């Protein structure tokens, strides 16, 4: 059964992970600091606030957390405002789900001022009842707080709510909280692909087969 759906944005709906792989590095470069190798992997599961706190401590930055967040957002805003695209099949998948009467909420580690303009440009922001951010919730997706808040907003039970994510740690977090999970392919998560498939109730190479997904989800 499915009464509600929670969608991650970056890597699940938006083809945006390459910019996030470089965001911390680019920001540090703008203030004259060379990033350590593998910085993107270290920061992968952090919320914006957690990432800013990490950079402040790790690199002894003489900036407050809000200034670091603003700096990171500035490095990626133009990409979101003018370039980022939906992944293949996403627009129709969201429209079909909306037409089916299933409630939909977005859940993202990205800050609102960055993604909102992109979703408006791509004409899909109206598909969602709400989009929650980890910054506003107060924790990253290694904890299920953002998913629980989304389900509460929709008035749906976790067991009847499907979480669409591309990252292993987020899928595991949602699943451990009682949600049904849909793993979505993104090249940034290739090294965890086998584990993602095992952890997901369904695994989709791309979001282009809503009718098939609905039939399977309704039978669960």
C-alpha atoms as a PDB file:
ATOM      1  CA  UNK A   1       0.000   0.000   0.000  1.00  0.00           C
ATOM      2  CA  UNK A   2       1.156   3.552  -0.662  1.00  0.00           C
ATOM      3  CA  UNK A   3      -0.489   6.679   0.709  1.00  0.00           C
ATOM      4  CA  UNK A   4       2.496   9.006   0.755  1.00  0.00           C
ATOM      5  CA  UNK A   5       5.869   9.480  -0.927  1.00  0.00           C
ATOM      6  CA  UNK A   6       8.984  11.328   0.218  1.00  0.00           C
ATOM      7  CA  UNK A   7      11.511  12.343  -2.421  1.00  0.00           C
ATOM      8  CA  UNK A   8      15.145  13.277  -1.999  1.00  0.00           C
ATOM      9  CA  UNK A   9      16.136  15.982  -4.467  1.00  0.00           C
ATOM     10  CA  UNK A  10      19.862  15.800  -5.304  1.00  0.00           C
ATOM     11  CA  UNK A  11      20.769  12.611  -7.137  1.00  0.00           C
ATOM     12  CA  UNK A  12      17.196  11.309  -7.040  1.00  0.00           C
ATOM     13  CA  UNK A  13      15.166  13.954  -8.870  1.00  0.00           C
ATOM     14  CA  UNK A  14      17.870  16.445  -9.842  1.00  0.00           C
ATOM     15  CA  UNK A  15      20.994  15.619 -11.834  1.00  0.00           C
ATOM     16  CA  UNK A  16      23.050  17.698  -9.414  1.00  0.00           C
ATOM     17  CA  UNK A  17      25.507  15.486  -7.547  1.00  0.00           C
ATOM     18  CA  UNK A  18      28.603  16.542  -9.556  1.00  0.00           C
ATOM     19  CA  UNK A  19      28.318  20.120  -8.237  1.00  0.00           C
ATOM     20  CA  UNK A  20      28.018  18.866  -4.655  1.00  0.00           C
ATOM     21  CA  UNK A  21      31.140  16.763  -5.076  1.00  0.00           C
ATOM     22  CA  UNK A  22      33.049  20.016  -5.610  1.00  0.00           C
ATOM     23  CA  UNK A  23      31.094  22.533  -3.493  1.00  0.00           C
ATOM     24  CA  UNK A  24      33.231  22.361  -0.357  1.00  0.00           C
ATOM     25  CA  UNK A  25      36.441  22.355  -2.368  1.00  0.00           C
ATOM     26  CA  UNK A  26      35.352  25.330  -4.481  1.00  0.00           C
ATOM     27  CA  UNK A  27      34.325  27.308  -1.406  1.00  0.00           C
ATOM     28  CA  UNK A  28      37.653  26.691   0.326  1.00  0.00           C
ATOM     29  CA  UNK A  29      39.486  27.675  -2.847  1.00  0.00           C
ATOM     30  CA  UNK A  30      37.655  31.029  -2.892  1.00  0.00           C
ATOM     31  CA  UNK A  31      39.107  31.848   0.535  1.00  0.00           C
ATOM     32  CA  UNK A  32      42.605  30.661  -0.344  1.00  0.00           C
ATOM     33  CA  UNK A  33      42.566  27.201   1.243  1.00  0.00           C
ATOM     34  CA  UNK A  34      43.414  23.944  -0.520  1.00  0.00           C
ATOM     35  CA  UNK A  35      40.969  21.165   0.322  1.00  0.00           C
ATOM     36  CA  UNK A  36      42.183  17.769   1.441  1.00  0.00           C
ATOM     37  CA  UNK A  37      41.730  14.790  -0.925  1.00  0.00           C
ATOM     38  CA  UNK A  38      38.373  13.073  -0.510  1.00  0.00           C
ATOM     39  CA  UNK A  39      36.632  16.036   1.141  1.00  0.00           C
ATOM     40  CA  UNK A  40      33.369  15.368  -0.711  1.00  0.00           C
ATOM     41  CA  UNK A  41      33.231  11.809   0.611  1.00  0.00           C
ATOM     42  CA  UNK A  42      33.872  12.972   4.177  1.00  0.00           C
ATOM     43  CA  UNK A  43      31.019  15.501   3.976  1.00  0.00           C
ATOM     44  CA  UNK A  44      28.645  13.304   1.970  1.00  0.00           C
ATOM     45  CA  UNK A  45      26.072  12.512   4.668  1.00  0.00           C
ATOM     46  CA  UNK A  46      26.210  15.892   6.435  1.00  0.00           C
ATOM     47  CA  UNK A  47      23.514  18.548   6.419  1.00  0.00           C
ATOM     48  CA  UNK A  48      24.524  22.050   5.372  1.00  0.00           C
ATOM     49  CA  UNK A  49      24.911  23.100   9.002  1.00  0.00           C
ATOM     50  CA  UNK A  50      26.909  20.000   9.912  1.00  0.00           C
ATOM     51  CA  UNK A  51      29.135  20.506   6.876  1.00  0.00           C
ATOM     52  CA  UNK A  52      29.762  24.147   7.744  1.00  0.00           C
ATOM     53  CA  UNK A  53      30.597  23.228  11.337  1.00  0.00           C
ATOM     54  CA  UNK A  54      32.981  20.556  10.062  1.00  0.00           C
ATOM     55  CA  UNK A  55      34.772  22.980   7.713  1.00  0.00           C
ATOM     56  CA  UNK A  56      35.033  25.622  10.421  1.00  0.00           C
ATOM     57  CA  UNK A  57      36.680  23.208  12.850  1.00  0.00           C
ATOM     58  CA  UNK A  58      38.758  21.244  10.355  1.00  0.00           C
ATOM     59  CA  UNK A  59      40.239  24.245   8.580  1.00  0.00           C
ATOM     60  CA  UNK A  60      40.194  26.665  11.543  1.00  0.00           C
ATOM     61  CA  UNK A  61      38.068  29.145   9.613  1.00  0.00           C
ATOM     62  CA  UNK A  62      37.610  32.618  11.043  1.00  0.00           C
ATOM     63  CA  UNK A  63      33.994  32.644   9.844  1.00  0.00           C
ATOM     64  CA  UNK A  64      30.767  31.814  11.617  1.00  0.00           C
ATOM     65  CA  UNK A  65      28.670  28.858  10.479  1.00  0.00           C
ATOM     66  CA  UNK A  66      26.069  31.031   8.717  1.00  0.00           C
ATOM     67  CA  UNK A  67      28.781  32.748   6.682  1.00  0.00           C
ATOM     68  CA  UNK A  68      30.229  29.392   5.624  1.00  0.00           C
ATOM     69  CA  UNK A  69      26.792  28.131   4.577  1.00  0.00           C
ATOM     70  CA  UNK A  70      26.222  31.325   2.599  1.00  0.00           C
ATOM     71  CA  UNK A  71      29.602  30.888   0.927  1.00  0.00           C
ATOM     72  CA  UNK A  72      28.888  27.288  -0.083  1.00  0.00           C
ATOM     73  CA  UNK A  73      25.434  28.225  -1.364  1.00  0.00           C
ATOM     74  CA  UNK A  74      26.920  31.036  -3.417  1.00  0.00           C
ATOM     75  CA  UNK A  75      29.265  28.597  -5.184  1.00  0.00           C
ATOM     76  CA  UNK A  76      26.345  26.489  -6.418  1.00  0.00           C
ATOM     77  CA  UNK A  77      23.490  28.965  -6.852  1.00  0.00           C
ATOM     78  CA  UNK A  78      24.132  29.767 -10.513  1.00  0.00           C
ATOM     79  CA  UNK A  79      24.172  26.067 -11.347  1.00  0.00           C
ATOM     80  CA  UNK A  80      20.797  25.529  -9.667  1.00  0.00           C
ATOM     81  CA  UNK A  81      19.274  28.752 -10.920  1.00  0.00           C
ATOM     82  CA  UNK A  82      20.162  28.267 -14.581  1.00  0.00           C
ATOM     83  CA  UNK A  83      21.591  24.834 -15.374  1.00  0.00           C
ATOM     84  CA  UNK A  84      20.502  21.884 -13.231  1.00  0.00           C
ATOM     85  CA  UNK A  85      18.052  19.518 -14.934  1.00  0.00           C
ATOM     86  CA  UNK A  86      15.646  16.836 -13.802  1.00  0.00           C
ATOM     87  CA  UNK A  87      16.855  13.301 -14.254  1.00  0.00           C
ATOM     88  CA  UNK A  88      15.287  11.303 -17.073  1.00  0.00           C
ATOM     89  CA  UNK A  89      11.626  10.419 -16.526  1.00  0.00           C
ATOM     90  CA  UNK A  90      11.223  12.453 -13.342  1.00  0.00           C
ATOM     91  CA  UNK A  91       8.749  15.075 -14.570  1.00  0.00           C
ATOM     92  CA  UNK A  92       6.220  12.525 -15.819  1.00  0.00           C
ATOM     93  CA  UNK A  93       6.741  10.254 -12.786  1.00  0.00           C
ATOM     94  CA  UNK A  94       5.906  13.097 -10.400  1.00  0.00           C
ATOM     95  CA  UNK A  95       2.896  14.203 -12.438  1.00  0.00           C
ATOM     96  CA  UNK A  96       1.540  10.646 -12.603  1.00  0.00           C
ATOM     97  CA  UNK A  97       1.980  10.195  -8.868  1.00  0.00           C
ATOM     98  CA  UNK A  98       0.231  13.489  -8.189  1.00  0.00           C
ATOM     99  CA  UNK A  99      -2.662  12.508 -10.458  1.00  0.00           C
ATOM    100  CA  UNK A 100      -2.983   9.217  -8.596  1.00  0.00           C
ATOM    101  CA  UNK A 101      -3.784  11.108  -5.401  1.00  0.00           C
ATOM    102  CA  UNK A 102      -0.643  10.118  -3.507  1.00  0.00           C
ATOM    103  CA  UNK A 103       0.640  12.823  -1.157  1.00  0.00           C
ATOM    104  CA  UNK A 104       4.185  13.956  -1.878  1.00  0.00           C
ATOM    105  CA  UNK A 105       6.825  15.749   0.184  1.00  0.00           C
ATOM    106  CA  UNK A 106      10.424  16.584  -0.690  1.00  0.00           C
ATOM    107  CA  UNK A 107      13.258  15.995   1.796  1.00  0.00           C
ATOM    108  CA  UNK A 108      16.658  17.502   1.089  1.00  0.00           C
ATOM    109  CA  UNK A 109      20.000  18.436   2.602  1.00  0.00           C
ATOM    110  CA  UNK A 110      20.110  21.417   0.233  1.00  0.00           C
ATOM    111  CA  UNK A 111      19.071  24.843   1.523  1.00  0.00           C
ATOM    112  CA  UNK A 112      15.758  26.307   0.386  1.00  0.00           C
ATOM    113  CA  UNK A 113      17.093  29.396  -1.371  1.00  0.00           C
ATOM    114  CA  UNK A 114      19.199  27.145  -3.603  1.00  0.00           C
ATOM    115  CA  UNK A 115      16.698  24.510  -4.753  1.00  0.00           C
ATOM    116  CA  UNK A 116      13.408  26.466  -4.790  1.00  0.00           C
ATOM    117  CA  UNK A 117      14.239  28.533  -7.861  1.00  0.00           C
ATOM    118  CA  UNK A 118      15.420  25.417  -9.709  1.00  0.00           C
ATOM    119  CA  UNK A 119      12.190  23.521  -9.033  1.00  0.00           C
ATOM    120  CA  UNK A 120      10.170  26.541 -10.098  1.00  0.00           C
ATOM    121  CA  UNK A 121      12.159  26.806 -13.345  1.00  0.00           C
ATOM    122  CA  UNK A 122      11.686  23.091 -13.970  1.00  0.00           C
ATOM    123  CA  UNK A 123       7.927  23.393 -13.260  1.00  0.00           C
ATOM    124  CA  UNK A 124       7.695  20.620 -10.652  1.00  0.00           C
ATOM    125  CA  UNK A 125       7.560  22.512  -7.356  1.00  0.00           C
ATOM    126  CA  UNK A 126       3.752  22.392  -7.446  1.00  0.00           C
ATOM    127  CA  UNK A 127       3.886  18.582  -7.258  1.00  0.00           C
ATOM    128  CA  UNK A 128       4.846  18.689  -3.580  1.00  0.00           C
ATOM    129  CA  UNK A 129       2.738  19.444  -0.525  1.00  0.00           C
ATOM    130  CA  UNK A 130       5.919  20.604   1.200  1.00  0.00           C
ATOM    131  CA  UNK A 131       9.686  20.410   0.856  1.00  0.00           C
ATOM    132  CA  UNK A 132      11.586  20.018   4.130  1.00  0.00           C
ATOM    133  CA  UNK A 133      15.299  20.666   4.568  1.00  0.00           C
ATOM    134  CA  UNK A 134      17.748  19.088   6.978  1.00  0.00           C
ATOM    135  CA  UNK A 135      18.807  22.545   8.118  1.00  0.00           C
ATOM    136  CA  UNK A 136      15.244  23.401   9.129  1.00  0.00           C
ATOM    137  CA  UNK A 137      14.660  20.004  10.759  1.00  0.00           C
ATOM    138  CA  UNK A 138      17.945  20.205  12.654  1.00  0.00           C
ATOM    139  CA  UNK A 139      19.633  16.945  11.637  1.00  0.00           C
ATOM    140  CA  UNK A 140      21.059  15.197   8.594  1.00  0.00           C
ATOM    141  CA  UNK A 141      19.663  12.081   6.951  1.00  0.00           C
ATOM    142  CA  UNK A 142      21.792   9.742   9.043  1.00  0.00           C
ATOM    143  CA  UNK A 143      18.823  10.233  11.390  1.00  0.00           C
ATOM    144  CA  UNK A 144      15.216   9.692  10.196  1.00  0.00           C
ATOM    145  CA  UNK A 145      13.869  12.977  11.613  1.00  0.00           C
ATOM    146  CA  UNK A 146      13.215  14.566   8.233  1.00  0.00           C
ATOM    147  CA  UNK A 147      11.266  11.524   7.011  1.00  0.00           C
ATOM    148  CA  UNK A 148       9.228  11.306  10.208  1.00  0.00           C
ATOM    149  CA  UNK A 149       8.378  15.007   9.952  1.00  0.00           C
ATOM    150  CA  UNK A 150       7.315  14.545   6.325  1.00  0.00           C
ATOM    151  CA  UNK A 151       5.042  11.618   7.183  1.00  0.00           C
ATOM    152  CA  UNK A 152       3.523  13.580  10.056  1.00  0.00           C
ATOM    153  CA  UNK A 153       2.794  16.475   7.713  1.00  0.00           C
ATOM    154  CA  UNK A 154       1.093  14.153   5.214  1.00  0.00           C
ATOM    155  CA  UNK A 155      -0.743  12.234   7.929  1.00  0.00           C
ATOM    156  CA  UNK A 156       0.603   8.909   6.644  1.00  0.00           C
ATOM    157  CA  UNK A 157       2.095   5.953   8.476  1.00  0.00           C
ATOM    158  CA  UNK A 158       5.749   5.062   7.760  1.00  0.00           C
ATOM    159  CA  UNK A 159       4.731   1.572   6.604  1.00  0.00           C
ATOM    160  CA  UNK A 160       2.516   3.138   3.925  1.00  0.00           C
ATOM    161  CA  UNK A 161       5.014   5.856   2.984  1.00  0.00           C
ATOM    162  CA  UNK A 162       7.709   5.289   0.362  1.00  0.00           C
ATOM    163  CA  UNK A 163      11.036   7.101   0.537  1.00  0.00           C
ATOM    164  CA  UNK A 164      12.911   7.664  -2.748  1.00  0.00           C
ATOM    165  CA  UNK A 165      16.658   8.090  -2.210  1.00  0.00           C
ATOM    166  CA  UNK A 166      19.904   7.542  -4.095  1.00  0.00           C
ATOM    167  CA  UNK A 167      22.295   7.346  -1.099  1.00  0.00           C
ATOM    168  CA  UNK A 168      22.815   4.183   0.950  1.00  0.00           C
ATOM    169  CA  UNK A 169      22.965   5.853   4.376  1.00  0.00           C
ATOM    170  CA  UNK A 170      19.681   7.705   3.701  1.00  0.00           C
ATOM    171  CA  UNK A 171      17.939   4.539   2.503  1.00  0.00           C
ATOM    172  CA  UNK A 172      19.102   2.691   5.608  1.00  0.00           C
ATOM    173  CA  UNK A 173      17.990   5.517   7.884  1.00  0.00           C
ATOM    174  CA  UNK A 174      14.486   5.564   6.382  1.00  0.00           C
ATOM    175  CA  UNK A 175      14.173   1.786   6.371  1.00  0.00           C
ATOM    176  CA  UNK A 176      15.238   1.496  10.015  1.00  0.00           C
ATOM    177  CA  UNK A 177      12.456   3.946  10.892  1.00  0.00           C
ATOM    178  CA  UNK A 178       9.828   1.715   9.279  1.00  0.00           C
ATOM    179  CA  UNK A 179       9.481   3.369   5.875  1.00  0.00           C
ATOM    180  CA  UNK A 180       9.370   1.511   2.576  1.00  0.00           C
ATOM    181  CA  UNK A 181      12.328   2.450   0.404  1.00  0.00           C
ATOM    182  CA  UNK A 182      13.025   2.977  -3.282  1.00  0.00           C
ATOM    183  CA  UNK A 183      16.665   3.131  -4.297  1.00  0.00           C
ATOM    184  CA  UNK A 184      17.271   5.306  -7.352  1.00  0.00           C
ATOM    185  CA  UNK A 185      20.431   5.036  -9.439  1.00  0.00           C
ATOM    186  CA  UNK A 186      22.946   7.860  -9.434  1.00  0.00           C
ATOM    187  CA  UNK A 187      26.508   7.546 -10.660  1.00  0.00           C
ATOM    188  CA  UNK A 188      27.820   9.184  -7.489  1.00  0.00           C
ATOM    189  CA  UNK A 189      26.849   6.069  -5.531  1.00  0.00           C
ATOM    190  CA  UNK A 190      28.300   3.360  -7.777  1.00  0.00           C
ATOM    191  CA  UNK A 191      30.617   2.024  -5.082  1.00  0.00           C
ATOM    192  CA  UNK A 192      27.600   1.236  -2.866  1.00  0.00           C
ATOM    193  CA  UNK A 193      25.317  -0.038  -5.619  1.00  0.00           C
ATOM    194  CA  UNK A 194      25.043  -3.643  -4.441  1.00  0.00           C
ATOM    195  CA  UNK A 195      24.291  -2.560  -0.878  1.00  0.00           C
ATOM    196  CA  UNK A 196      21.751  -0.001  -2.095  1.00  0.00           C
ATOM    197  CA  UNK A 197      19.896  -2.692  -4.033  1.00  0.00           C
ATOM    198  CA  UNK A 198      19.848  -4.976  -0.989  1.00  0.00           C
ATOM    199  CA  UNK A 199      18.649  -2.221   1.344  1.00  0.00           C
ATOM    200  CA  UNK A 200      15.849  -1.035  -0.971  1.00  0.00           C
ATOM    201  CA  UNK A 201      12.376  -2.538  -1.221  1.00  0.00           C
ATOM    202  CA  UNK A 202      12.522  -1.517  -4.885  1.00  0.00           C
ATOM    203  CA  UNK A 203      15.440  -0.371  -6.982  1.00  0.00           C
ATOM    204  CA  UNK A 204      14.950   1.812 -10.071  1.00  0.00           C
ATOM    205  CA  UNK A 205      17.554   2.697 -12.665  1.00  0.00           C
ATOM    206  CA  UNK A 206      15.462   5.779 -13.417  1.00  0.00           C
ATOM    207  CA  UNK A 207      12.061   7.187 -12.554  1.00  0.00           C
ATOM    208  CA  UNK A 208      10.227   6.430 -15.766  1.00  0.00           C
ATOM    209  CA  UNK A 209       7.883   3.558 -14.921  1.00  0.00           C
ATOM    210  CA  UNK A 210       5.274   4.910 -12.499  1.00  0.00           C
ATOM    211  CA  UNK A 211       2.514   2.463 -13.450  1.00  0.00           C
ATOM    212  CA  UNK A 212       4.776  -0.512 -12.762  1.00  0.00           C
ATOM    213  CA  UNK A 213       5.953   0.966  -9.465  1.00  0.00           C
ATOM    214  CA  UNK A 214       2.382   1.733  -8.368  1.00  0.00           C
ATOM    215  CA  UNK A 215       1.211  -1.784  -9.131  1.00  0.00           C
ATOM    216  CA  UNK A 216       4.020  -3.287  -7.057  1.00  0.00           C
ATOM    217  CA  UNK A 217       3.713  -0.790  -4.206  1.00  0.00           C
ATOM    218  CA  UNK A 218      -0.042  -1.267  -3.981  1.00  0.00           C
ATOM    219  CA  UNK A 219       0.408  -5.013  -3.584  1.00  0.00           C
ATOM    220  CA  UNK A 220       2.811  -4.701  -0.636  1.00  0.00           C
END
